[in-house]
Coordinates of C-alpha atoms in Angstrom, one line a residue:
M1 CA 36.8 -75.2 -124.3
A2 CA 37.8 -77.8 -126.9
Q3 CA 38.4 -80.4 -124.2
K4 CA 35.0 -79.7 -122.7
K5 CA 33.3 -80.2 -126.0
Y6 CA 35.1 -83.5 -126.3
L7 CA 33.8 -84.6 -122.9
Q8 CA 30.3 -83.5 -123.9
S9 CA 30.4 -85.5 -127.1
K10 CA 31.9 -88.6 -125.3
L11 CA 29.2 -88.5 -122.6
T12 CA 26.5 -88.1 -125.2
Q13 CA 27.8 -91.2 -126.9
F14 CA 27.8 -93.2 -123.6
L15 CA 24.2 -92.1 -122.9
R16 CA 23.1 -93.1 -126.4
E17 CA 24.9 -96.5 -126.1
D18 CA 23.3 -97.2 -122.7
K19 CA 19.9 -95.9 -123.9
I20 CA 19.7 -93.5 -121.0
Q21 CA 17.2 -90.6 -121.2
L22 CA 18.3 -87.9 -118.7
W23 CA 15.0 -86.0 -119.0
K24 CA 13.1 -88.9 -117.5
P25 CA 13.1 -90.4 -114.0
P26 CA 15.2 -91.3 -112.1
Y27 CA 17.5 -88.6 -113.5
T28 CA 14.8 -85.9 -113.6
D29 CA 12.0 -85.7 -111.1
E30 CA 8.4 -84.6 -111.6
N31 CA 9.4 -81.0 -111.0
K32 CA 12.0 -81.3 -113.8
E33 CA 14.8 -81.0 -111.1
V34 CA 17.9 -83.2 -111.1
G35 CA 17.4 -86.6 -109.5
L36 CA 19.9 -88.4 -107.2
A37 CA 20.6 -91.0 -109.8
L38 CA 22.6 -88.6 -111.9
K39 CA 25.4 -88.5 -109.3
D40 CA 25.8 -92.3 -109.5
L41 CA 25.8 -92.2 -113.3
A42 CA 28.4 -89.4 -113.2
K43 CA 30.7 -91.5 -111.0
K44 CA 30.4 -94.4 -113.4
Y45 CA 31.3 -92.4 -116.4
S46 CA 34.1 -90.4 -114.7
D47 CA 35.8 -93.8 -113.8
K48 CA 35.4 -94.9 -117.4
L49 CA 36.9 -91.7 -118.7
E50 CA 39.5 -91.2 -115.9
C51 CA 38.1 -87.7 -115.4
C52 CA 37.2 -85.6 -112.4
E53 CA 33.8 -86.7 -111.1
N54 CA 32.6 -83.2 -110.4
E55 CA 33.5 -82.1 -114.0
V56 CA 31.6 -85.0 -115.5
E57 CA 28.6 -84.4 -113.2
E58 CA 28.5 -80.7 -114.2
I59 CA 28.6 -81.5 -117.9
M60 CA 25.9 -84.2 -117.5
E61 CA 23.7 -81.7 -115.7
E62 CA 24.1 -79.3 -118.7
I63 CA 23.1 -82.1 -121.0
R64 CA 20.1 -82.9 -118.9
C65 CA 19.0 -79.3 -118.7
K66 CA 19.3 -78.9 -122.4
A67 CA 17.2 -82.1 -122.9
V68 CA 14.5 -80.9 -120.5
E69 CA 14.5 -77.5 -122.2
R70 CA 14.2 -79.1 -125.6
G71 CA 11.3 -81.3 -124.4
T72 CA 9.5 -78.3 -122.9
G73 CA 10.1 -76.4 -126.1
N74 CA 8.7 -79.2 -128.2
E75 CA 5.5 -79.3 -126.1
H76 CA 5.2 -75.5 -126.2
Y77 CA 5.7 -75.5 -130.0
K78 CA 3.0 -78.1 -130.5
T79 CA 0.4 -76.2 -128.4
T80 CA 1.2 -72.6 -129.4
G81 CA 3.2 -72.7 -132.6
I82 CA 6.0 -70.7 -131.0
A83 CA 9.4 -72.1 -132.2
T84 CA 12.6 -72.2 -130.3
I85 CA 15.8 -71.1 -132.1
E86 CA 19.3 -71.8 -130.7
V87 CA 21.3 -68.6 -131.2
F88 CA 25.1 -68.8 -131.4
L89 CA 26.7 -65.5 -130.5
P90 CA 30.1 -64.2 -131.6
A91 CA 33.0 -65.7 -129.6
R92 CA 33.6 -62.6 -127.5
L93 CA 30.0 -62.8 -126.1
K94 CA 29.3 -66.5 -126.2
K95 CA 28.3 -68.1 -122.9
D96 CA 28.8 -71.7 -121.8
R97 CA 25.1 -72.6 -122.4
K98 CA 23.2 -72.1 -125.7
N99 CA 21.2 -69.0 -126.0
L100 CA 17.5 -69.8 -126.8
L101 CA 15.1 -67.5 -128.4
E102 CA 11.3 -68.1 -128.9
T103 CA 9.6 -66.8 -132.0
H104 CA 6.7 -67.4 -134.4
L105 CA 7.8 -68.6 -137.9
H106 CA 5.5 -66.3 -139.8
I107 CA 7.7 -63.2 -139.0
T108 CA 10.1 -61.8 -141.5
G109 CA 13.9 -62.2 -141.4
R110 CA 14.1 -58.5 -140.6
E111 CA 11.9 -58.9 -137.5
L112 CA 14.0 -61.8 -136.3
R113 CA 17.2 -59.8 -136.7
S114 CA 15.6 -57.0 -134.7
K115 CA 14.5 -59.4 -132.0
I116 CA 18.0 -60.9 -131.8
A117 CA 19.6 -57.5 -131.7
E118 CA 17.3 -56.3 -128.9
T119 CA 17.6 -59.5 -126.8
F120 CA 21.4 -59.8 -127.0
G121 CA 22.4 -56.2 -127.1
F122 CA 23.5 -55.7 -130.8
Q123 CA 22.8 -52.8 -133.1
E124 CA 20.4 -54.2 -135.6
N125 CA 22.0 -52.9 -138.8
Y126 CA 25.4 -54.2 -137.9
I127 CA 24.7 -57.9 -137.6
K128 CA 24.1 -60.7 -140.1
I129 CA 22.2 -64.0 -139.3
V130 CA 23.2 -67.3 -140.9
I131 CA 20.6 -70.2 -140.7
N132 CA 20.8 -73.5 -142.5
K133 CA 24.2 -72.3 -144.0
K134 CA 22.5 -69.4 -145.7
Q135 CA 22.2 -65.7 -145.0
L136 CA 18.9 -64.8 -143.5
Q137 CA 16.8 -62.9 -146.1
L138 CA 15.2 -59.9 -144.5
G139 CA 12.2 -59.6 -146.7
E140 CA 11.0 -63.2 -146.5
T141 CA 9.3 -65.0 -143.7
L142 CA 11.2 -67.6 -141.6
K143 CA 8.9 -70.3 -142.9
E144 CA 9.5 -69.4 -146.5
Q145 CA 13.3 -69.8 -145.8
G146 CA 12.9 -73.2 -144.3
V147 CA 13.5 -72.1 -140.7
T148 CA 12.0 -74.7 -138.3
H149 CA 11.7 -75.4 -134.6
N150 CA 15.0 -76.0 -132.9
V151 CA 17.1 -74.6 -135.8
K152 CA 20.5 -73.1 -135.1
A153 CA 21.2 -69.5 -136.0
M154 CA 24.7 -67.9 -136.0
V155 CA 25.2 -64.2 -135.4
L156 CA 28.0 -62.5 -137.4
E157 CA 28.9 -59.1 -136.0
L158 CA 30.1 -56.3 -138.3
K159 CA 31.2 -54.1 -135.3
Q160 CA 31.5 -54.5 -131.5
S161 CA 28.5 -53.8 -129.3
E162 CA 27.8 -50.2 -128.3
E163 CA 28.3 -51.2 -124.6
D164 CA 32.0 -52.0 -125.3
V165 CA 32.7 -48.6 -126.8
R166 CA 30.3 -46.2 -125.0
K167 CA 33.2 -44.8 -122.9
N168 CA 34.6 -43.1 -126.0
V169 CA 32.2 -41.3 -128.4
Q170 CA 34.8 -41.0 -131.1
V171 CA 35.6 -44.7 -131.0
E172 CA 31.9 -45.5 -131.2
E173 CA 31.5 -43.3 -134.2
E174 CA 34.5 -45.0 -135.9
K175 CA 33.1 -48.4 -135.2
R176 CA 29.7 -47.4 -136.6
N177 CA 31.3 -46.0 -139.8
E178 CA 33.4 -49.1 -140.1
A179 CA 30.3 -51.3 -140.0
K180 CA 28.6 -49.1 -142.7
L181 CA 31.7 -49.5 -144.8
E182 CA 31.7 -53.3 -144.4
E183 CA 28.1 -53.4 -145.5
K184 CA 28.9 -51.2 -148.5
R185 CA 31.9 -53.5 -149.3
I186 CA 29.6 -56.5 -149.4
Q187 CA 27.1 -54.7 -151.7
R188 CA 29.9 -53.5 -154.0
T189 CA 31.3 -57.0 -154.1
K190 CA 28.0 -58.3 -155.3
R191 CA 27.6 -55.6 -158.0
G192 CA 31.2 -55.8 -159.1
L193 CA 31.0 -59.6 -159.6
E194 CA 27.8 -59.3 -161.6
I195 CA 29.3 -56.7 -163.9
L196 CA 32.4 -58.8 -164.6
A197 CA 30.4 -61.9 -165.2
E198 CA 28.1 -60.1 -167.6
R199 CA 31.1 -58.7 -169.5
A200 CA 32.8 -62.1 -169.9
E201 CA 31.1 -63.1 -173.1
M202 CA 30.5 -59.7 -174.6
V203 CA 33.8 -57.9 -174.0
V204 CA 35.2 -56.3 -177.2
D205 CA 38.6 -55.1 -176.2
P206 CA 40.0 -57.4 -173.4
E207 CA 43.1 -55.2 -173.1
A208 CA 41.0 -52.2 -172.1
T209 CA 38.0 -53.8 -170.4
P210 CA 38.6 -56.1 -167.4
Y211 CA 36.4 -59.1 -167.1
L212 CA 36.3 -62.6 -165.4
D213 CA 37.7 -65.6 -167.3
I214 CA 37.8 -69.3 -166.4
A215 CA 41.0 -71.3 -167.0
N216 CA 41.8 -75.0 -166.6
Q217 CA 44.6 -76.4 -164.6
T218 CA 47.2 -75.6 -167.3
G219 CA 46.1 -71.9 -167.4
R220 CA 44.2 -71.9 -170.7
S221 CA 40.8 -70.4 -171.0
I222 CA 37.9 -72.9 -171.2
R223 CA 34.5 -72.5 -172.8
I224 CA 31.5 -73.0 -170.4
P225 CA 27.9 -73.5 -171.6
P226 CA 26.2 -70.1 -171.5
S227 CA 23.4 -71.4 -169.3
E228 CA 26.0 -72.1 -166.5
R229 CA 28.8 -69.6 -167.3
K230 CA 27.4 -66.7 -165.3
A231 CA 26.6 -68.9 -162.2
L232 CA 30.0 -70.4 -162.3
M233 CA 31.7 -67.1 -162.6
L234 CA 29.7 -65.6 -159.8
A235 CA 30.5 -68.6 -157.7
M236 CA 34.3 -68.3 -158.3
G237 CA 34.2 -64.6 -157.9
Y238 CA 32.5 -64.7 -154.5
H239 CA 34.9 -67.5 -153.5
E240 CA 37.9 -65.3 -154.4
K241 CA 36.5 -62.4 -152.5
G242 CA 35.8 -64.7 -149.5
R243 CA 39.4 -66.0 -149.6
A244 CA 40.7 -62.4 -149.6
F245 CA 38.8 -61.8 -146.4
L246 CA 40.1 -65.1 -145.0
K247 CA 43.7 -64.0 -145.6
R248 CA 43.0 -60.9 -143.6
K249 CA 41.4 -63.0 -140.9
E250 CA 38.1 -61.2 -141.4
Y251 CA 36.1 -64.4 -140.9
G252 CA 32.7 -62.7 -140.2
I253 CA 32.8 -60.9 -143.6
A254 CA 34.3 -63.9 -145.4
L255 CA 31.6 -66.4 -144.4
P256 CA 28.7 -64.6 -146.3
C257 CA 30.8 -64.5 -149.4
L258 CA 31.7 -68.2 -149.2
L259 CA 28.0 -69.1 -148.6
D260 CA 27.0 -67.1 -151.6
A261 CA 29.7 -68.9 -153.7
D262 CA 28.3 -72.2 -152.5
K263 CA 24.8 -71.1 -153.6
Y264 CA 25.9 -70.3 -157.1
F265 CA 28.1 -73.5 -157.4
C266 CA 24.9 -75.5 -156.7
E267 CA 23.4 -74.0 -159.9
C268 CA 26.1 -75.7 -162.0
C269 CA 25.9 -79.2 -163.3
T270 CA 27.6 -82.1 -161.4
E271 CA 29.7 -82.9 -164.5
L272 CA 31.2 -79.4 -164.5
L273 CA 32.0 -79.5 -160.7
D274 CA 33.8 -82.8 -161.1
T275 CA 36.3 -81.3 -163.5
V276 CA 37.5 -78.4 -161.3
D277 CA 38.8 -78.4 -157.7
N278 CA 37.2 -75.1 -156.8
Y279 CA 34.1 -76.6 -155.3
A280 CA 36.1 -78.9 -153.1
V281 CA 38.4 -76.0 -151.9
L282 CA 35.2 -74.0 -151.1
Q283 CA 33.9 -76.7 -148.8
L284 CA 37.2 -76.6 -146.9
D285 CA 37.1 -72.8 -146.7
I286 CA 33.6 -72.8 -145.3
V287 CA 34.4 -75.4 -142.6
W288 CA 37.6 -73.5 -141.8
C289 CA 35.7 -70.3 -141.5
Y290 CA 33.2 -71.8 -139.0
F291 CA 36.1 -73.2 -137.0
R292 CA 38.0 -69.9 -136.8
L293 CA 34.8 -68.2 -135.7
G294 CA 34.5 -70.7 -132.9
Q295 CA 31.1 -71.9 -134.3
L296 CA 32.0 -75.3 -135.7
E297 CA 29.1 -76.9 -133.7
C298 CA 26.7 -74.6 -135.6
L299 CA 27.6 -76.3 -138.8
D300 CA 25.5 -79.4 -138.7
D301 CA 26.9 -80.8 -141.9
A302 CA 30.6 -80.3 -141.4
E303 CA 31.2 -84.0 -141.8
K304 CA 29.2 -84.0 -145.1
K305 CA 31.1 -81.0 -146.4
L306 CA 34.5 -82.6 -145.7
K307 CA 33.4 -85.9 -147.3
L308 CA 32.1 -83.9 -150.3
A309 CA 35.5 -82.1 -150.6
Q310 CA 37.4 -85.4 -150.4
E311 CA 35.2 -87.0 -153.1
C312 CA 35.5 -83.9 -155.4
F313 CA 39.3 -84.1 -155.0
R314 CA 39.2 -87.8 -156.0
K315 CA 37.1 -87.1 -159.1
C316 CA 39.1 -84.0 -160.1
Y317 CA 42.6 -85.3 -159.4
G318 CA 42.0 -89.0 -160.1
E319 CA 42.7 -92.1 -157.9
N320 CA 46.1 -91.6 -156.2
H321 CA 46.3 -88.2 -158.0
Q322 CA 47.0 -89.9 -161.3
R323 CA 45.1 -87.3 -163.4
L324 CA 46.9 -84.5 -161.6
L325 CA 50.3 -86.1 -162.2
H326 CA 49.4 -86.5 -165.9
I327 CA 48.5 -82.8 -166.2
K328 CA 51.1 -81.2 -164.0
G329 CA 53.8 -83.8 -163.5
N330 CA 53.6 -83.5 -159.7
C331 CA 51.1 -83.1 -156.9
G332 CA 53.3 -81.5 -154.2
K333 CA 51.5 -78.2 -154.2
E334 CA 48.0 -79.7 -154.0
K335 CA 49.0 -81.6 -150.8
V336 CA 48.4 -78.4 -148.9
L337 CA 44.7 -78.9 -149.5
F338 CA 44.8 -82.4 -148.1
L339 CA 46.7 -81.2 -145.0
R340 CA 43.8 -78.8 -144.2
L341 CA 41.3 -81.5 -145.1
Y342 CA 42.9 -84.0 -142.6
L343 CA 43.2 -81.3 -140.0
L344 CA 39.6 -80.3 -140.2
Q345 CA 38.5 -84.0 -140.2
G346 CA 40.6 -84.5 -137.0
I347 CA 39.1 -81.5 -135.3
R348 CA 35.6 -82.6 -136.2
N349 CA 36.1 -86.1 -134.9
Y350 CA 37.6 -84.7 -131.7
H351 CA 34.6 -82.5 -131.1
S352 CA 32.4 -85.5 -131.8
G353 CA 34.1 -87.6 -129.2
N354 CA 36.0 -89.9 -131.6
G355 CA 39.4 -89.8 -130.1
E356 CA 41.0 -92.5 -132.2
E357 CA 39.7 -91.2 -135.5
A358 CA 40.8 -87.7 -134.5
Y359 CA 44.3 -88.9 -133.8
E360 CA 44.5 -90.7 -137.1
Y361 CA 43.6 -87.7 -139.1
L362 CA 45.7 -85.3 -137.0
N363 CA 48.7 -87.5 -137.4
K364 CA 48.2 -87.5 -141.2
A365 CA 48.1 -83.7 -141.1
R366 CA 51.3 -83.7 -139.0
Q367 CA 53.1 -86.0 -141.5
L368 CA 52.0 -83.8 -144.4
F369 CA 53.2 -80.7 -142.6
K370 CA 56.6 -82.2 -142.1
E371 CA 56.7 -83.0 -145.8
L372 CA 55.4 -79.6 -147.0
Y373 CA 57.4 -77.4 -144.6
T374 CA 59.6 -75.0 -146.5
D375 CA 63.0 -74.1 -145.2
P376 CA 63.2 -70.3 -145.0
S377 CA 66.8 -70.3 -146.2
K378 CA 65.8 -72.2 -149.3
V379 CA 63.0 -69.7 -150.0
H380 CA 65.5 -66.9 -149.5
N381 CA 67.9 -68.5 -152.0
L382 CA 65.2 -68.7 -154.7
M383 CA 64.2 -65.1 -154.0
Q384 CA 67.8 -64.1 -154.6
L385 CA 67.3 -65.5 -158.1
G386 CA 64.5 -63.1 -158.7
F387 CA 61.5 -65.3 -157.8
S388 CA 58.8 -64.2 -155.4
A389 CA 58.3 -65.9 -152.0
Q390 CA 55.1 -67.4 -153.2
E391 CA 56.7 -68.9 -156.3
A392 CA 59.5 -70.2 -154.1
R393 CA 57.2 -72.0 -151.7
L394 CA 55.1 -73.5 -154.5
G395 CA 58.2 -74.5 -156.4
L396 CA 59.9 -76.2 -153.4
R397 CA 56.8 -78.2 -152.6
A398 CA 56.5 -79.3 -156.3
C399 CA 60.1 -80.5 -156.2
D400 CA 60.3 -82.1 -152.8
G401 CA 62.4 -79.2 -151.4
N402 CA 65.2 -79.3 -154.0
V403 CA 66.3 -75.7 -154.7
D404 CA 67.9 -76.3 -158.1
H405 CA 64.9 -78.3 -159.4
A406 CA 62.5 -75.7 -158.0
A407 CA 64.3 -72.9 -159.8
V408 CA 64.0 -74.8 -163.1
H409 CA 60.4 -75.7 -162.4
I410 CA 59.5 -72.0 -161.7
A411 CA 61.3 -70.8 -164.8
N412 CA 59.6 -73.4 -167.0
R413 CA 56.2 -72.5 -165.5
R414 CA 56.8 -68.8 -166.2
E415 CA 57.6 -69.6 -169.9
E416 CA 54.5 -71.8 -170.2
L417 CA 52.3 -69.1 -168.8
D418 CA 53.9 -66.5 -171.0
Q419 CA 53.2 -68.7 -174.1
I420 CA 49.6 -69.3 -173.0
K421 CA 49.0 -65.6 -172.4
K422 CA 50.5 -64.8 -175.9
E423 CA 48.2 -67.3 -177.5
E424 CA 45.2 -65.9 -175.6
R425 CA 46.1 -62.4 -176.7
E426 CA 46.4 -63.5 -180.3
K427 CA 43.0 -65.1 -180.1
K428 CA 41.4 -62.0 -178.6
K429 CA 43.2 -59.9 -181.2
R430 CA 41.7 -62.0 -184.0
R431 CA 38.3 -61.6 -182.4
L432 CA 38.7 -57.8 -182.4
E433 CA 39.8 -57.8 -186.0
N434 CA 36.8 -59.9 -187.0
I435 CA 34.5 -57.5 -185.1
N436 CA 36.0 -54.6 -187.0
H437 CA 35.7 -56.4 -190.3
L438 CA 31.9 -56.9 -189.7
K439 CA 31.6 -53.3 -188.6
G440 CA 33.2 -52.2 -191.8
M441 CA 30.4 -54.1 -193.7
G442 CA 27.8 -51.9 -191.9
Y443 CA 26.9 -54.2 -188.9
S444 CA 26.8 -52.7 -185.4
M445 CA 29.4 -53.8 -182.8
R446 CA 26.7 -55.6 -180.8
A447 CA 25.5 -57.5 -183.8
A448 CA 29.0 -58.4 -184.8
R449 CA 30.1 -59.8 -181.5
Q450 CA 26.8 -61.7 -180.9
A451 CA 27.2 -63.4 -184.3
L452 CA 30.8 -64.2 -183.7
H453 CA 29.9 -65.6 -180.2
Q454 CA 27.3 -67.9 -181.8
A455 CA 29.9 -68.9 -184.5
A456 CA 32.6 -69.7 -181.9
G457 CA 34.8 -67.0 -183.5
N458 CA 34.6 -68.2 -187.1
L459 CA 34.1 -65.1 -189.4
E460 CA 32.5 -67.0 -192.3
E461 CA 30.0 -68.7 -190.0
A462 CA 29.3 -65.3 -188.4
L463 CA 28.5 -63.8 -191.8
K464 CA 26.1 -66.7 -192.5
I465 CA 24.4 -66.2 -189.2
L466 CA 23.9 -62.5 -189.9
L467 CA 22.6 -63.1 -193.4
H468 CA 20.0 -65.6 -192.1
N469 CA 19.1 -63.6 -189.0
P470 CA 18.3 -60.1 -190.1
Q471 CA 16.8 -59.3 -186.7
L472 CA 20.4 -59.1 -185.5
W473 CA 21.2 -56.3 -188.0
W474 CA 19.2 -53.6 -186.2
L475 CA 21.1 -54.2 -182.9
N476 CA 23.0 -51.0 -182.2
D477 CA 25.6 -49.9 -179.7
S478 CA 23.7 -47.0 -178.1
A479 CA 21.9 -47.3 -174.8
P480 CA 18.4 -49.0 -175.1
E481 CA 16.6 -45.9 -174.0
S482 CA 18.2 -43.8 -176.7
N483 CA 17.6 -46.3 -179.5
N484 CA 14.2 -44.9 -180.3
R485 CA 15.1 -41.2 -180.2
Q486 CA 16.3 -41.2 -183.8
Q487 CA 15.5 -38.4 -186.2
S488 CA 13.6 -39.2 -189.4
P489 CA 15.7 -40.6 -192.2
S490 CA 17.0 -38.2 -194.8
Q491 CA 15.0 -37.8 -198.0
E492 CA 18.2 -38.4 -200.0
K493 CA 18.6 -41.9 -198.6
I494 CA 15.0 -42.7 -199.0
D495 CA 15.3 -41.7 -202.7
Q496 CA 18.3 -44.0 -203.0
L497 CA 16.3 -47.0 -201.9
V498 CA 13.3 -46.0 -204.0
Y499 CA 15.7 -45.8 -207.0
M500 CA 16.7 -49.4 -206.2
G501 CA 13.0 -50.4 -206.6
F502 CA 11.8 -50.4 -203.0
D503 CA 8.5 -48.9 -201.8
A504 CA 9.0 -45.4 -200.3
V505 CA 7.1 -46.3 -197.1
A506 CA 9.1 -49.5 -196.6
A507 CA 12.3 -47.7 -197.4
K508 CA 11.6 -45.0 -194.8
A509 CA 10.8 -47.6 -192.1
A510 CA 13.9 -49.6 -192.9
L511 CA 16.1 -46.6 -192.7
R512 CA 14.5 -45.6 -189.4
V513 CA 15.3 -49.0 -187.9
F514 CA 18.9 -49.1 -189.2
R515 CA 19.6 -45.4 -188.4
D516 CA 20.1 -44.3 -192.0
N517 CA 22.4 -47.2 -192.9
V518 CA 21.4 -47.7 -196.5
Q519 CA 23.4 -50.9 -196.9
L520 CA 21.7 -52.8 -194.1
A521 CA 18.3 -51.4 -195.0
A522 CA 18.6 -52.6 -198.6
Q523 CA 19.9 -56.1 -197.5
T524 CA 16.9 -56.4 -195.1
L525 CA 14.4 -55.4 -197.7
V526 CA 15.9 -57.8 -200.3
H527 CA 16.0 -60.6 -197.9
N528 CA 12.3 -60.1 -197.0
G529 CA 10.8 -59.4 -200.4
G530 CA 10.7 -55.7 -200.1
R531 CA 9.2 -55.5 -196.7
L532 CA 10.4 -55.4 -193.1
P533 CA 9.9 -58.6 -191.0
P534 CA 7.1 -58.2 -188.4
D535 CA 9.4 -57.7 -185.4
L536 CA 11.3 -54.9 -187.2
Q537 CA 8.0 -53.3 -188.2
L538 CA 7.1 -53.0 -184.6
S539 CA 10.5 -51.4 -183.8
A540 CA 10.0 -48.9 -186.6
E541 CA 6.5 -48.0 -185.2
D542 CA 7.9 -47.5 -181.7
S543 CA 10.7 -45.2 -182.9
S544 CA 8.4 -43.1 -185.0
S545 CA 6.0 -42.5 -182.1
T546 CA 8.7 -41.6 -179.6
P547 CA 9.7 -37.9 -179.2
S548 CA 13.2 -37.0 -180.5
T549 CA 14.1 -35.1 -177.4
S550 CA 13.4 -35.4 -173.7
P551 CA 13.6 -32.8 -170.9
S552 CA 15.3 -35.4 -168.7
D553 CA 18.1 -36.1 -171.1
S554 CA 20.7 -33.9 -169.2
A555 CA 19.7 -35.3 -165.8
G556 CA 19.8 -38.9 -167.2
T557 CA 23.3 -38.3 -168.5
S558 CA 24.5 -37.1 -165.1
S559 CA 22.9 -40.1 -163.4
A560 CA 24.4 -42.5 -165.9
S561 CA 27.8 -40.9 -165.3
T562 CA 27.5 -41.4 -161.5
D563 CA 26.3 -45.0 -162.0
E564 CA 29.3 -45.7 -164.2
D565 CA 31.7 -44.3 -161.6
M566 CA 30.1 -46.5 -159.0
E567 CA 30.4 -49.6 -161.2
T568 CA 34.0 -48.8 -162.0
E569 CA 34.7 -48.6 -158.3
A570 CA 33.0 -51.9 -157.6
V571 CA 34.9 -53.7 -160.4
N572 CA 38.2 -52.3 -159.3
E573 CA 37.6 -53.5 -155.7
I574 CA 37.0 -57.0 -157.0
L575 CA 40.1 -56.9 -159.2
E576 CA 42.3 -55.9 -156.3
D577 CA 41.4 -59.1 -154.5
I578 CA 41.8 -61.5 -157.4
P579 CA 45.3 -62.9 -157.1
E580 CA 47.7 -62.6 -160.0
H581 CA 49.2 -66.1 -159.4
E582 CA 46.9 -68.8 -160.7
E583 CA 47.9 -71.1 -157.9
D584 CA 47.5 -68.6 -155.1
Y585 CA 44.9 -70.9 -153.4
L586 CA 47.6 -73.6 -153.0
D587 CA 50.1 -71.2 -151.3
S588 CA 50.2 -71.2 -147.5
T589 CA 52.9 -70.6 -145.0
L590 CA 51.1 -73.3 -142.8
E591 CA 51.8 -71.2 -139.7
D592 CA 48.3 -71.4 -138.4
E593 CA 48.0 -75.1 -139.3
E594 CA 51.2 -75.9 -137.4
I595 CA 49.9 -74.4 -134.2
I596 CA 46.4 -76.0 -134.4
I597 CA 47.8 -79.4 -135.2
A598 CA 50.0 -79.3 -132.1
E599 CA 47.1 -78.0 -130.0
Y600 CA 44.7 -80.7 -130.9
L601 CA 47.3 -83.5 -130.9
S602 CA 48.0 -82.5 -127.3
Y603 CA 44.3 -82.9 -126.4
V604 CA 44.3 -86.4 -128.0
E605 CA 47.5 -87.4 -126.4
N606 CA 46.0 -86.5 -123.0
I607 CA 43.1 -88.8 -123.8
K608 CA 45.4 -91.6 -124.8
S609 CA 47.5 -91.2 -121.6
A610 CA 44.4 -91.3 -119.5
A611 CA 43.2 -94.5 -121.3
K612 CA 46.6 -96.2 -120.6
K613 CA 46.4 -95.4 -116.9
N614 CA 42.9 -96.9 -116.9

């Protein structure tokens, strides 16, 4: 199949260079049938390529038919508004020719999915459609999603077709349940990542509450502007989940996660993306996923993504990896990323008919493979010293295969990470102590952590923020819907404030807002000349007009408990797939890469041999 794609690309190049239009005479007659001139042209090109004439003629006829179909489709679209979509089916169902589907563009994504399922024999709820490198949104029209005439659509299958399993009812049911589980996994992934991203800035006890954090290349946490933090964390979270599916070779499930990661990365500023290598690695993972799905031709911008990855690596690592060498002292581990980059560039060039460029990139990948190959006996020796196989591979690549140096490198890295973790724990401990200090002064936990966040952890600055922003004082830790269901303030506390000189009505309103906290009520009244500020007055009115009890309280508690369990499950599923080792994305056995390099080099060598004979 790969060799056929190469011939198709090469013949397309020849036709373009010779300015030959196969859909016009003398290659296509007035009835749109093949003309006699095509055979002569096939003979010419087969001699040039040293290929079988019949094979070349067959491929050229496919190119001609596609051109005629496209021309017919263009005319049909202009007159009727009915667009043609090229549908790329999963590898197990894919035919030699493209699968064309006609549709109006005003229909919804759900209607298109239904049409594809009916036309090609899928069960509607168990497929996903990717168009323009994005998941098809079911509730929006095709036009709203930028779908145009002659666009390419890729079908991702969550289960095999019913036809393949109808012989066994039990197997069919298992497949159906499996598909439902996969869909639930995707939804749980989304919810779990959102929860962890939301927790990141507001977590109180990091030892008890899991959340997502962002670290630099040394392993230290870094501060990200709040406006971009959530988008970046969601992007990185989806990327990690997608990589987990890639490791399990579940490419159909991995791709939607990777595309979602790409969407969120695009919400981050360019300056931020230039400082981390995550975005570059994501581009490689997306192209790799398309390739492993056998749908590389469906990714129109594979070349663009690979160039973007290369440029991101240059900005992040510096020219000739100088910045990386300054930070880490070596670049052996990161070379794995360049091996995959060169391999994918070689594959893309081969599929585009560029044999020489393909050989150049594939040869670079082969040289890097030889350099990065880890001797199993050396890995075993390091494991005998108590290191993991992953640490052994990464250490050997960082130290050019020297076992002794690798052992020292791994031990030093462990010490560095332990020290960093200790410092991070101390920092979080101080934050918790500061929160408790502010709570002891009468402020709620929410108010304390919000003030500390604004003050970058400085306790004195947080106190100033609270004193100058009394609207923070009434933030409490209960659920929003229960904030207003407070009982009336006690007369004793109202009398205390009246004794201090405050008006009884203002005292009662302040105590209602601050839930009987005399200290905060008094501070607020002093700060505002004996009155509540307008926004707190509104809060007091709302709470006084709200019933103190609700018949749905018990049902609400049960529902909240169920939701909390579901959220915990979603979070735990995310955490299971986040690797413990910070350089997990650099670790690879390179077994797949070794096979693919050899396969494509053999294709290119065959081309070079044919060229020499010619």
